[in-house]
PDB file of C-alpha atoms and ligand atoms in Angstrom:
ATOM      1  CA  MET I1250      52.560  32.067 101.098  1.00  0.00           C
ATOM      2  CA  SER I1251      49.080  30.605 101.623  1.00  0.00           C
ATOM      3  CA  THR I1252      47.878  27.683  99.547  1.00  0.00           C
ATOM      4  CA  PRO I1253      45.036  28.725  97.224  1.00  0.00           C
ATOM      5  CA  THR I1254      41.686  27.103  98.016  1.00  0.00           C
ATOM      6  CA  PRO I1255      40.952  24.505  95.332  1.00  0.00           C
ATOM      7  CA  PHE I1256      37.928  25.264  93.174  1.00  0.00           C
ATOM      8  CA  GLN I1257      34.991  23.199  94.403  1.00  0.00           C
ATOM      9  CA  PRO I1258      32.298  23.261  91.741  1.00  0.00           C
ATOM     10  CA  ASP I1259      29.782  21.463  93.989  1.00  0.00           C
ATOM     11  CA  VAL I1260      29.973  24.010  96.782  1.00  0.00           C
ATOM     12  CA  PHE I1261      27.831  27.071  96.217  1.00  0.00           C
ATOM     13  CA  PRO I1262      28.218  29.966  98.667  1.00  0.00           C
ATOM     14  CA  ILE I1263      24.959  30.789 100.470  1.00  0.00           C
ATOM     15  CA  PRO I1264      24.826  34.343 101.912  1.00  0.00           C
ATOM     16  CA  ASP I1265      24.860  34.411 105.735  1.00  0.00           C
ATOM     17  CA  ASN I1266      21.847  36.719 105.937  1.00  0.00           C
ATOM     18  CA  LEU I1267      19.819  34.272 103.833  1.00  0.00           C
ATOM     19  CA  VAL I1268      20.783  31.403 106.131  1.00  0.00           C
ATOM     20  CA  GLN I1269      19.729  33.470 109.175  1.00  0.00           C
ATOM     21  CA  THR I1270      16.402  34.362 107.548  1.00  0.00           C
ATOM     22  CA  LEU I1271      15.767  30.712 106.735  1.00  0.00           C
ATOM     23  CA  ALA I1272      16.711  29.544 110.225  1.00  0.00           C
ATOM     24  CA  GLN I1273      13.988  31.835 111.636  1.00  0.00           C
ATOM     25  CA  ALA I1274      11.357  31.208 108.950  1.00  0.00           C
ATOM     26  CA  GLU I1275       8.221  29.234 109.762  1.00  0.00           C
ATOM     27  CA  LYS I1276       6.232  29.354 106.547  1.00  0.00           C
ATOM     28  CA  VAL I1277       8.155  28.515 103.377  1.00  0.00           C
ATOM     29  CA  VAL I1278       7.082  28.077  99.755  1.00  0.00           C
ATOM     30  CA  VAL I1279       9.143  26.448  97.036  1.00  0.00           C
ATOM     31  CA  PHE I1280       7.826  27.322  93.583  1.00  0.00           C
ATOM     32  CA  THR I1281       9.403  25.312  90.774  1.00  0.00           C
ATOM     33  CA  GLY I1282       9.553  25.275  86.978  1.00  0.00           C
ATOM     34  CA  ALA I1283      11.030  23.132  84.254  1.00  0.00           C
ATOM     35  CA  GLY I1284      14.628  24.028  85.189  1.00  0.00           C
ATOM     36  CA  VAL I1285      14.373  21.922  88.340  1.00  0.00           C
ATOM     37  CA  SER I1286      14.003  18.805  86.169  1.00  0.00           C
ATOM     38  CA  ALA I1287      16.627  19.866  83.602  1.00  0.00           C
ATOM     39  CA  GLU I1288      19.398  17.993  85.403  1.00  0.00           C
ATOM     40  CA  SER I1289      17.237  14.845  85.159  1.00  0.00           C
ATOM     41  CA  GLY I1290      17.399  15.149  81.370  1.00  0.00           C
ATOM     42  CA  ILE I1291      13.888  16.587  80.936  1.00  0.00           C
ATOM     43  CA  SER I1292      13.773  19.426  78.409  1.00  0.00           C
ATOM     44  CA  THR I1293      12.710  22.865  79.566  1.00  0.00           C
ATOM     45  CA  PHE I1294      10.470  25.003  77.350  1.00  0.00           C
ATOM     46  CA  ARG I1295      12.501  28.106  76.595  1.00  0.00           C
ATOM     47  CA  ASP I1296      16.212  27.285  76.956  1.00  0.00           C
ATOM     48  CA  GLY I1297      18.081  28.213  73.758  1.00  0.00           C
ATOM     49  CA  ASN I1298      18.020  25.509  71.116  1.00  0.00           C
ATOM     50  CA  THR I1299      16.956  22.744  73.491  1.00  0.00           C
ATOM     51  CA  GLY I1300      13.664  24.210  74.779  1.00  0.00           C
ATOM     52  CA  LEU I1301      10.511  22.370  73.735  1.00  0.00           C
ATOM     53  CA  TRP I1302       8.890  25.568  72.444  1.00  0.00           C
ATOM     54  CA  THR I1303      11.965  26.226  70.298  1.00  0.00           C
ATOM     55  CA  ARG I1304      11.748  22.815  68.662  1.00  0.00           C
ATOM     56  CA  TYR I1305       7.971  22.250  68.634  1.00  0.00           C
ATOM     57  CA  SER I1306       4.947  24.473  68.128  1.00  0.00           C
ATOM     58  CA  ALA I1307       2.959  25.277  71.281  1.00  0.00           C
ATOM     59  CA  HIS I1308       0.187  26.485  68.964  1.00  0.00           C
ATOM     60  CA  ASP I1309      -0.082  23.030  67.337  1.00  0.00           C
ATOM     61  CA  LEU I1310       0.420  20.975  70.510  1.00  0.00           C
ATOM     62  CA  ALA I1311      -0.664  22.814  73.631  1.00  0.00           C
ATOM     63  CA  THR I1312      -4.152  24.213  73.162  1.00  0.00           C
ATOM     64  CA  PRO I1313      -7.617  22.621  73.241  1.00  0.00           C
ATOM     65  CA  ALA I1314      -8.056  23.660  69.595  1.00  0.00           C
ATOM     66  CA  ALA I1315      -4.875  21.789  68.631  1.00  0.00           C
ATOM     67  CA  PHE I1316      -6.194  18.606  70.264  1.00  0.00           C
ATOM     68  CA  LYS I1317      -9.537  18.948  68.485  1.00  0.00           C
ATOM     69  CA  ALA I1318      -7.769  19.504  65.155  1.00  0.00           C
ATOM     70  CA  ASN I1319      -5.237  16.669  65.473  1.00  0.00           C
ATOM     71  CA  PRO I1320      -5.775  14.451  68.536  1.00  0.00           C
ATOM     72  CA  SER I1321      -3.358  11.747  67.321  1.00  0.00           C
ATOM     73  CA  MET I1322      -0.441  14.134  66.888  1.00  0.00           C
ATOM     74  CA  VAL I1323      -1.042  15.803  70.258  1.00  0.00           C
ATOM     75  CA  TRP I1324      -1.552  12.515  72.135  1.00  0.00           C
ATOM     76  CA  GLY I1325       1.603  11.006  70.585  1.00  0.00           C
ATOM     77  CA  TRP I1326       3.702  14.040  71.502  1.00  0.00           C
ATOM     78  CA  TYR I1327       2.603  13.935  75.144  1.00  0.00           C
ATOM     79  CA  GLU I1328       3.132  10.162  75.253  1.00  0.00           C
ATOM     80  CA  TRP I1329       6.732  10.813  74.117  1.00  0.00           C
ATOM     81  CA  ARG I1330       7.134  13.300  76.953  1.00  0.00           C
ATOM     82  CA  ARG I1331       5.519  10.904  79.454  1.00  0.00           C
ATOM     83  CA  ALA I1332       7.952   8.148  78.370  1.00  0.00           C
ATOM     84  CA  GLY I1333      10.849  10.574  78.915  1.00  0.00           C
ATOM     85  CA  VAL I1334       9.700  11.223  82.467  1.00  0.00           C
ATOM     86  CA  LEU I1335       9.223   7.518  83.200  1.00  0.00           C
ATOM     87  CA  ASN I1336      12.804   6.922  82.064  1.00  0.00           C
ATOM     88  CA  ALA I1337      14.173   9.807  84.189  1.00  0.00           C
ATOM     89  CA  HIS I1338      15.134   9.977  87.857  1.00  0.00           C
ATOM     90  CA  PRO I1339      14.931  12.731  90.467  1.00  0.00           C
ATOM     91  CA  ASN I1340      18.113  14.810  90.689  1.00  0.00           C
ATOM     92  CA  PRO I1341      19.817  16.506  93.681  1.00  0.00           C
ATOM     93  CA  ALA I1342      17.511  19.540  93.323  1.00  0.00           C
ATOM     94  CA  HIS I1343      14.371  17.420  93.791  1.00  0.00           C
ATOM     95  CA  GLN I1344      16.050  15.627  96.689  1.00  0.00           C
ATOM     96  CA  ALA I1345      17.128  18.870  98.382  1.00  0.00           C
ATOM     97  CA  ILE I1346      13.566  20.266  98.126  1.00  0.00           C
ATOM     98  CA  ALA I1347      12.206  17.092  99.756  1.00  0.00           C
ATOM     99  CA  ARG I1348      14.705  17.574 102.596  1.00  0.00           C
ATOM    100  CA  LEU I1349      13.889  21.275 102.929  1.00  0.00           C
ATOM    101  CA  GLN I1350      10.282  20.323 103.659  1.00  0.00           C
ATOM    102  CA  GLU I1351      11.382  18.590 106.882  1.00  0.00           C
ATOM    103  CA  HIS I1352      12.756  21.857 108.287  1.00  0.00           C
ATOM    104  CA  PHE I1353       9.615  23.983 108.381  1.00  0.00           C
ATOM    105  CA  ARG I1354       6.371  23.892 110.346  1.00  0.00           C
ATOM    106  CA  ASP I1355       4.432  25.119 107.338  1.00  0.00           C
ATOM    107  CA  PHE I1356       5.723  24.278 103.873  1.00  0.00           C
ATOM    108  CA  ALA I1357       4.243  24.233 100.371  1.00  0.00           C
ATOM    109  CA  LEU I1358       5.775  22.917  97.182  1.00  0.00           C
ATOM    110  CA  ILE I1359       4.031  24.516  94.219  1.00  0.00           C
ATOM    111  CA  THR I1360       5.186  23.304  90.828  1.00  0.00           C
ATOM    112  CA  GLN I1361       4.461  24.169  87.225  1.00  0.00           C
ATOM    113  CA  ASN I1362       5.947  20.834  86.220  1.00  0.00           C
ATOM    114  CA  VAL I1363       3.815  18.038  84.858  1.00  0.00           C
ATOM    115  CA  ASP I1364       6.304  15.305  85.805  1.00  0.00           C
ATOM    116  CA  ASP I1365       6.251  13.400  89.107  1.00  0.00           C
ATOM    117  CA  LEU I1366       9.947  13.775  89.986  1.00  0.00           C
ATOM    118  CA  HIS I1367       9.207  15.806  93.132  1.00  0.00           C
ATOM    119  CA  GLU I1368       6.988  13.004  94.429  1.00  0.00           C
ATOM    120  CA  ARG I1369       9.565  10.351  93.481  1.00  0.00           C
ATOM    121  CA  ALA I1370      12.193  12.313  95.456  1.00  0.00           C
ATOM    122  CA  GLY I1371       9.967  12.085  98.548  1.00  0.00           C
ATOM    123  CA  SER I1372       8.064  15.393  98.520  1.00  0.00           C
ATOM    124  CA  ILE I1373       4.513  15.119  99.799  1.00  0.00           C
ATOM    125  CA  GLY I1374       1.445  17.256  99.140  1.00  0.00           C
ATOM    126  CA  VAL I1375       2.848  18.734  95.908  1.00  0.00           C
ATOM    127  CA  THR I1376       0.561  21.259  94.204  1.00  0.00           C
ATOM    128  CA  HIS I1377       0.671  20.931  90.397  1.00  0.00           C
ATOM    129  CA  LEU I1378      -0.534  24.180  88.860  1.00  0.00           C
ATOM    130  CA  HIS I1379      -0.220  22.925  85.266  1.00  0.00           C
ATOM    131  CA  GLY I1380      -1.550  19.399  85.747  1.00  0.00           C
ATOM    132  CA  ARG I1381       0.257  16.050  85.580  1.00  0.00           C
ATOM    133  CA  LEU I1382       1.149  13.861  82.621  1.00  0.00           C
ATOM    134  CA  GLU I1383      -0.072  10.834  84.563  1.00  0.00           C
ATOM    135  CA  ARG I1384      -3.555  12.310  85.075  1.00  0.00           C
ATOM    136  CA  ALA I1385      -5.061  11.890  81.604  1.00  0.00           C
ATOM    137  CA  ARG I1386      -8.806  12.297  81.402  1.00  0.00           C
ATOM    138  CA  CYS I1387     -11.655  12.374  78.886  1.00  0.00           C
ATOM    139  CA  PHE I1388     -11.687  15.519  76.746  1.00  0.00           C
ATOM    140  CA  ALA I1389     -15.504  15.470  76.775  1.00  0.00           C
ATOM    141  CA  CYS I1390     -16.672  14.282  80.207  1.00  0.00           C
ATOM    142  CA  LEU I1391     -13.419  14.605  82.275  1.00  0.00           C
ATOM    143  CA  HIS I1392     -13.637  10.963  83.444  1.00  0.00           C
ATOM    144  CA  PRO I1393     -10.131   9.911  84.601  1.00  0.00           C
ATOM    145  CA  PHE I1394      -8.056   7.527  82.500  1.00  0.00           C
ATOM    146  CA  GLN I1395      -5.543   5.084  83.959  1.00  0.00           C
ATOM    147  CA  HIS I1396      -2.431   4.695  81.786  1.00  0.00           C
ATOM    148  CA  PRO I1397      -1.374   1.064  81.391  1.00  0.00           C
ATOM    149  CA  ASP I1398       1.791   0.023  83.246  1.00  0.00           C
ATOM    150  CA  GLY I1399       5.080   0.186  81.372  1.00  0.00           C
ATOM    151  CA  ILE I1400       6.992   2.764  79.407  1.00  0.00           C
ATOM    152  CA  PRO I1401       5.811   3.376  75.842  1.00  0.00           C
ATOM    153  CA  ASP I1402       8.553   3.204  73.212  1.00  0.00           C
ATOM    154  CA  ILE I1403       8.081   6.373  71.198  1.00  0.00           C
ATOM    155  CA  PRO I1404      10.432   8.046  68.705  1.00  0.00           C
ATOM    156  CA  GLU I1405      12.010  11.447  69.498  1.00  0.00           C
ATOM    157  CA  GLY I1406       9.358  14.121  69.156  1.00  0.00           C
ATOM    158  CA  GLY I1407       6.459  11.648  69.276  1.00  0.00           C
ATOM    159  CA  CYS I1408       4.415  10.108  66.486  1.00  0.00           C
ATOM    160  CA  GLU I1409       0.763   9.940  65.520  1.00  0.00           C
ATOM    161  CA  MET I1410      -1.069   7.823  68.109  1.00  0.00           C
ATOM    162  CA  GLN I1411      -4.811   7.455  68.372  1.00  0.00           C
ATOM    163  CA  PRO I1412      -5.819   8.601  71.895  1.00  0.00           C
ATOM    164  CA  PRO I1413      -7.541   5.942  74.034  1.00  0.00           C
ATOM    165  CA  ARG I1414     -11.340   6.094  74.312  1.00  0.00           C
ATOM    166  CA  CYS I1415     -13.088   7.102  77.496  1.00  0.00           C
ATOM    167  CA  SER I1416     -14.585   4.081  79.303  1.00  0.00           C
ATOM    168  CA  ARG I1417     -17.625   6.154  80.278  1.00  0.00           C
ATOM    169  CA  CYS I1418     -18.609   8.172  77.192  1.00  0.00           C
ATOM    170  CA  ASP I1419     -16.291   6.869  74.429  1.00  0.00           C
ATOM    171  CA  GLY I1420     -14.811  10.351  73.936  1.00  0.00           C
ATOM    172  CA  ASN I1421     -11.134  10.969  73.246  1.00  0.00           C
ATOM    173  CA  VAL I1422      -8.829  10.816  76.267  1.00  0.00           C
ATOM    174  CA  ARG I1423      -6.604  13.915  76.523  1.00  0.00           C
ATOM    175  CA  PRO I1424      -3.274  14.515  78.302  1.00  0.00           C
ATOM    176  CA  GLY I1425      -3.606  15.565  81.945  1.00  0.00           C
ATOM    177  CA  VAL I1426      -1.929  18.935  81.529  1.00  0.00           C
ATOM    178  CA  VAL I1427      -3.202  22.511  81.492  1.00  0.00           C
ATOM    179  CA  TRP I1428      -3.017  23.979  78.001  1.00  0.00           C
ATOM    180  CA  PHE I1429      -2.680  27.582  76.882  1.00  0.00           C
ATOM    181  CA  GLY I1430      -6.066  29.267  77.173  1.00  0.00           C
ATOM    182  CA  GLU I1431      -7.241  26.950  79.966  1.00  0.00           C
ATOM    183  CA  ALA I1432      -7.769  27.902  83.611  1.00  0.00           C
ATOM    184  CA  LEU I1433      -5.493  26.575  86.337  1.00  0.00           C
ATOM    185  CA  PRO I1434      -7.109  24.012  88.655  1.00  0.00           C
ATOM    186  CA  GLN I1435      -8.977  26.370  91.004  1.00  0.00           C
ATOM    187  CA  PRO I1436      -8.343  24.796  94.463  1.00  0.00           C
ATOM    188  CA  ASP I1437      -4.631  24.382  93.645  1.00  0.00           C
ATOM    189  CA  TRP I1438      -4.297  27.970  92.457  1.00  0.00           C
ATOM    190  CA  GLU I1439      -6.112  29.284  95.540  1.00  0.00           C
ATOM    191  CA  HIS I1440      -3.818  27.269  97.809  1.00  0.00           C
ATOM    192  CA  ALA I1441      -0.769  28.625  95.938  1.00  0.00           C
ATOM    193  CA  MET I1442      -1.951  32.222  96.277  1.00  0.00           C
ATOM    194  CA  ASP I1443      -2.773  31.778  99.979  1.00  0.00           C
ATOM    195  CA  MET I1444       0.663  30.351 100.687  1.00  0.00           C
ATOM    196  CA  ALA I1445       2.429  33.061  98.658  1.00  0.00           C
ATOM    197  CA  ASP I1446       0.418  35.719 100.510  1.00  0.00           C
ATOM    198  CA  GLN I1447       1.407  34.396 103.936  1.00  0.00           C
ATOM    199  CA  CYS I1448       4.897  32.905 103.615  1.00  0.00           C
ATOM    200  CA  ASP I1449       8.087  34.166 105.238  1.00  0.00           C
ATOM    201  CA  VAL I1450      10.289  32.922 102.392  1.00  0.00           C
ATOM    202  CA  LEU I1451       9.509  31.911  98.806  1.00  0.00           C
ATOM    203  CA  PHE I1452      12.039  30.126  96.592  1.00  0.00           C
ATOM    204  CA  SER I1453      11.488  30.514  92.838  1.00  0.00           C
ATOM    205  CA  VAL I1454      13.493  27.718  91.253  1.00  0.00           C
ATOM    206  CA  GLY I1455      14.138  26.923  87.588  1.00  0.00           C
ATOM    207  CA  THR I1456      11.401  29.023  86.056  1.00  0.00           C
ATOM    208  CA  SER I1457      11.658  31.741  83.426  1.00  0.00           C
ATOM    209  CA  SER I1458       8.981  33.737  85.328  1.00  0.00           C
ATOM    210  CA  LEU I1459       7.207  34.441  82.050  1.00  0.00           C
ATOM    211  CA  VAL I1460       4.019  32.402  82.215  1.00  0.00           C
ATOM    212  CA  TYR I1461       1.130  33.940  84.120  1.00  0.00           C
ATOM    213  CA  PRO I1462      -0.746  33.598  86.361  1.00  0.00           C
ATOM    214  CA  ALA I1463       1.829  31.274  88.025  1.00  0.00           C
ATOM    215  CA  ALA I1464       4.639  33.828  87.582  1.00  0.00           C
ATOM    216  CA  ALA I1465       2.733  36.223  89.844  1.00  0.00           C
ATOM    217  CA  LEU I1466       3.421  34.105  92.950  1.00  0.00           C
ATOM    218  CA  PRO I1467       6.863  35.603  93.780  1.00  0.00           C
ATOM    219  CA  GLN I1468       5.435  39.103  93.294  1.00  0.00           C
ATOM    220  CA  ARG I1469       2.623  38.306  95.728  1.00  0.00           C
ATOM    221  CA  ALA I1470       5.171  37.116  98.290  1.00  0.00           C
ATOM    222  CA  LEU I1471       7.279  40.254  97.835  1.00  0.00           C
ATOM    223  CA  ALA I1472       4.186  42.447  98.170  1.00  0.00           C
ATOM    224  CA  HIS I1473       3.675  41.441 101.796  1.00  0.00           C
ATOM    225  CA  GLY I1474       7.360  41.619 102.711  1.00  0.00           C
ATOM    226  CA  ALA I1475       8.462  37.995 102.310  1.00  0.00           C
ATOM    227  CA  THR I1476      12.020  37.127 101.290  1.00  0.00           C
ATOM    228  CA  VAL I1477      12.136  35.842  97.696  1.00  0.00           C
ATOM    229  CA  VAL I1478      15.070  33.672  96.676  1.00  0.00           C
ATOM    230  CA  GLN I1479      15.540  32.957  92.993  1.00  0.00           C
ATOM    231  CA  VAL I1480      17.607  29.948  91.880  1.00  0.00           C
ATOM    232  CA  ASN I1481      18.449  29.990  88.165  1.00  0.00           C
ATOM    233  CA  PRO I1482      21.709  29.945  86.180  1.00  0.00           C
ATOM    234  CA  LEU I1483      20.323  32.626  83.843  1.00  0.00           C
ATOM    235  CA  PRO I1484      18.690  36.013  84.406  1.00  0.00           C
ATOM    236  CA  THR I1485      14.886  36.295  84.403  1.00  0.00           C
ATOM    237  CA  PRO I1486      12.421  39.172  84.815  1.00  0.00           C
ATOM    238  CA  LEU I1487      12.446  38.381  88.567  1.00  0.00           C
ATOM    239  CA  ASP I1488      16.135  39.331  88.992  1.00  0.00           C
ATOM    240  CA  GLY I1489      15.387  42.992  89.625  1.00  0.00           C
ATOM    241  CA  THR I1490      12.958  42.370  92.479  1.00  0.00           C
ATOM    242  CA  ALA I1491      14.060  39.090  94.116  1.00  0.00           C
ATOM    243  CA  THR I1492      15.674  39.536  97.517  1.00  0.00           C
ATOM    244  CA  PHE I1493      18.412  37.026  96.623  1.00  0.00           C
ATOM    245  CA  ASN I1494      19.485  35.787  93.192  1.00  0.00           C
ATOM    246  CA  LEU I1495      21.453  32.543  93.440  1.00  0.00           C
ATOM    247  CA  HIS I1496      22.798  32.152  89.919  1.00  0.00           C
ATOM    248  CA  GLY I1497      23.587  28.468  89.486  1.00  0.00           C
ATOM    249  CA  PRO I1498      22.013  25.116  88.644  1.00  0.00           C
ATOM    250  CA  ALA I1499      19.349  24.035  91.128  1.00  0.00           C
ATOM    251  CA  GLY I1500      21.072  20.663  91.633  1.00  0.00           C
ATOM    252  CA  VAL I1501      24.113  22.501  93.025  1.00  0.00           C
ATOM    253  CA  VAL I1502      22.521  25.497  94.748  1.00  0.00           C
ATOM    254  CA  LEU I1503      19.705  23.753  96.630  1.00  0.00           C
ATOM    255  CA  PRO I1504      21.842  21.048  98.294  1.00  0.00           C
ATOM    256  CA  ALA I1505      24.088  23.909  99.468  1.00  0.00           C
ATOM    257  CA  VAL I1506      21.047  25.736 100.905  1.00  0.00           C
ATOM    258  CA  VAL I1507      19.998  22.607 102.818  1.00  0.00           C
ATOM    259  CA  ALA I1508      23.533  22.019 104.096  1.00  0.00           C
ATOM    260  CA  ALA I1509      23.833  25.657 105.265  1.00  0.00           C
ATOM    261  CA  LEU I1510      20.465  25.485 107.024  1.00  0.00           C
ATOM    262  CA  GLN I1511      21.361  22.234 108.746  1.00  0.00           C
ATOM    263  CA  ALA I1512      24.682  23.724 109.900  1.00  0.00           C
ATOM    264  CA  ALA I1513      22.879  26.829 111.243  1.00  0.00           C
ATOM    265  CA  ARG I1514      20.383  24.719 113.176  1.00  0.00           C
ATOM    266  CA  ALA I1515      22.952  22.245 114.556  1.00  0.00           C
TER     267      ALA I1515
HETATM  268  P1  LIG A 174      10.944  27.624  81.006  1.00  0.00           P
HETATM  269  O1  LIG A 174      11.504  26.685  80.006  1.00  0.00           O
HETATM  270  O2  LIG A 174      10.222  28.809  80.525  1.00  0.00           O
HETATM  271  O3  LIG A 174      12.125  28.130  81.938  1.00  0.00           O
HETATM  272  C1  LIG A 174      13.037  27.238  82.497  1.00  0.00           C
HETATM  273  C2  LIG A 174      14.000  28.030  83.345  1.00  0.00           C
HETATM  274  O4  LIG A 174      14.850  27.100  83.993  1.00  0.00           O
HETATM  275  C3  LIG A 174      14.890  28.995  82.576  1.00  0.00           C
HETATM  276  O5  LIG A 174      14.858  30.279  83.185  1.00  0.00           O
HETATM  277  C4  LIG A 174      16.296  28.373  82.703  1.00  0.00           C
HETATM  278  O6  LIG A 174      17.326  29.349  82.779  1.00  0.00           O
HETATM  279  C5  LIG A 174      16.155  27.620  84.001  1.00  0.00           C
HETATM  280  N1  LIG A 174      17.084  26.485  84.167  1.00  0.00           N
HETATM  281  C6  LIG A 174      17.637  25.689  83.221  1.00  0.00           C
HETATM  282  N2  LIG A 174      18.411  24.755  83.773  1.00  0.00           N
HETATM  283  C7  LIG A 174      18.362  24.954  85.113  1.00  0.00           C
HETATM  284  C8  LIG A 174      18.928  24.309  86.236  1.00  0.00           C
HETATM  285  N3  LIG A 174      19.770  23.261  86.102  1.00  0.00           N
HETATM  286  N4  LIG A 174      18.664  24.797  87.461  1.00  0.00           N
HETATM  287  C9  LIG A 174      17.838  25.870  87.618  1.00  0.00           C
HETATM  288  N5  LIG A 174      17.257  26.501  86.596  1.00  0.00           N
HETATM  289  C10 LIG A 174      17.506  26.060  85.359  1.00  0.00           C
HETATM  290  O7  LIG A 174      10.064  26.740  82.005  1.00  0.00           O
HETATM  291  P2  LIG A 174       8.927  27.218  83.001  1.00  0.00           P
HETATM  292  O8  LIG A 174       9.250  28.535  83.600  1.00  0.00           O
HETATM  293  O9  LIG A 174       8.646  26.079  83.911  1.00  0.00           O
HETATM  294  O10 LIG A 174       3.284  25.376  80.793  1.00  0.00           O
HETATM  295  O11 LIG A 174       7.706  27.382  82.013  1.00  0.00           O
HETATM  296  C11 LIG A 174       6.462  27.749  82.516  1.00  0.00           C
HETATM  297  C12 LIG A 174       5.380  27.044  81.738  1.00  0.00           C
HETATM  298  O12 LIG A 174       5.540  27.322  80.344  1.00  0.00           O
HETATM  299  C13 LIG A 174       5.437  25.537  81.810  1.00  0.00           C
HETATM  300  O13 LIG A 174       4.827  25.015  82.979  1.00  0.00           O
HETATM  301  C14 LIG A 174       4.690  25.143  80.587  1.00  0.00           C
HETATM  302  C15 LIG A 174       5.262  26.102  79.589  1.00  0.00           C
HETATM  303  O14 LIG A 174       4.436  26.381  78.514  1.00  0.00           O
HETATM  304  C16 LIG A 174       2.414  24.379  80.597  1.00  0.00           C
HETATM  305  O15 LIG A 174       2.749  23.260  80.286  1.00  0.00           O
HETATM  306  C17 LIG A 174       0.996  24.792  80.793  1.00  0.00           C
END
């Protein structure tokens, strides 16, 4: 009688045909969403009871009109989120993506995340489609604002905090993120579309695939025949069209992808 193989929760099976495709790929895009930072303790937006948009109102916090109506509430909420990121660390998913970059001649990491955990894991040239918490700027004249060093101590959910004043025009400084109703940064979005239109493989990792225009990137890749690999423990609207659906946490699946690729190339 053979001994049963012990369950190894950290080993995720990667299909052979995906490994072969990756081993031959030259141009690769990794497109990430909030789920890639979930294992670092950063809340996603739409996960059950824990998602930010379940607990807080996007209407009151994530539009230009909301900032005009209540700048102190909006600034304090984003400062709470910025403190959470400063207290967090990159997880194995961020680290695996940084290692994946080393394997391809042409590689782009396109993220919807406003944290800097990809950069802190070693990724370079990250494209942030939805801005960055660290890139605050004047609401009126767009002049950049440098946050002071240190981690603000802010209660759960934020608190009213007067935004800093712009050193150039004395306007209110706003968080460095893209809000609902605002355009994506144009050069970043054009780069993302170009890469999606030309890549051999696109990974869509930890995103609900609900927020457009960013959610169109995997569809653009599929339209020209690229392989699209989705990494997500839960189903999304992309499940029906993705070439591969790897249903698991990114911090488990992506290290397994890197290990399989390294083994194939050895
Ligand atoms: P969502 O919160 O909409 O989706 C997060 C996804 O991550 C879900 O599909 C989860 O199942 C998945 N997930 C959770 N834990 C995971 C893990 N450990 N590994 C892999 N996946 C996991 O977040 P986004 O799709 O990023 O916009 O949201 C898109 C945009 O909506 C955000 O950028 C934000 C928000 O409003 C702006 O801030 C402008």
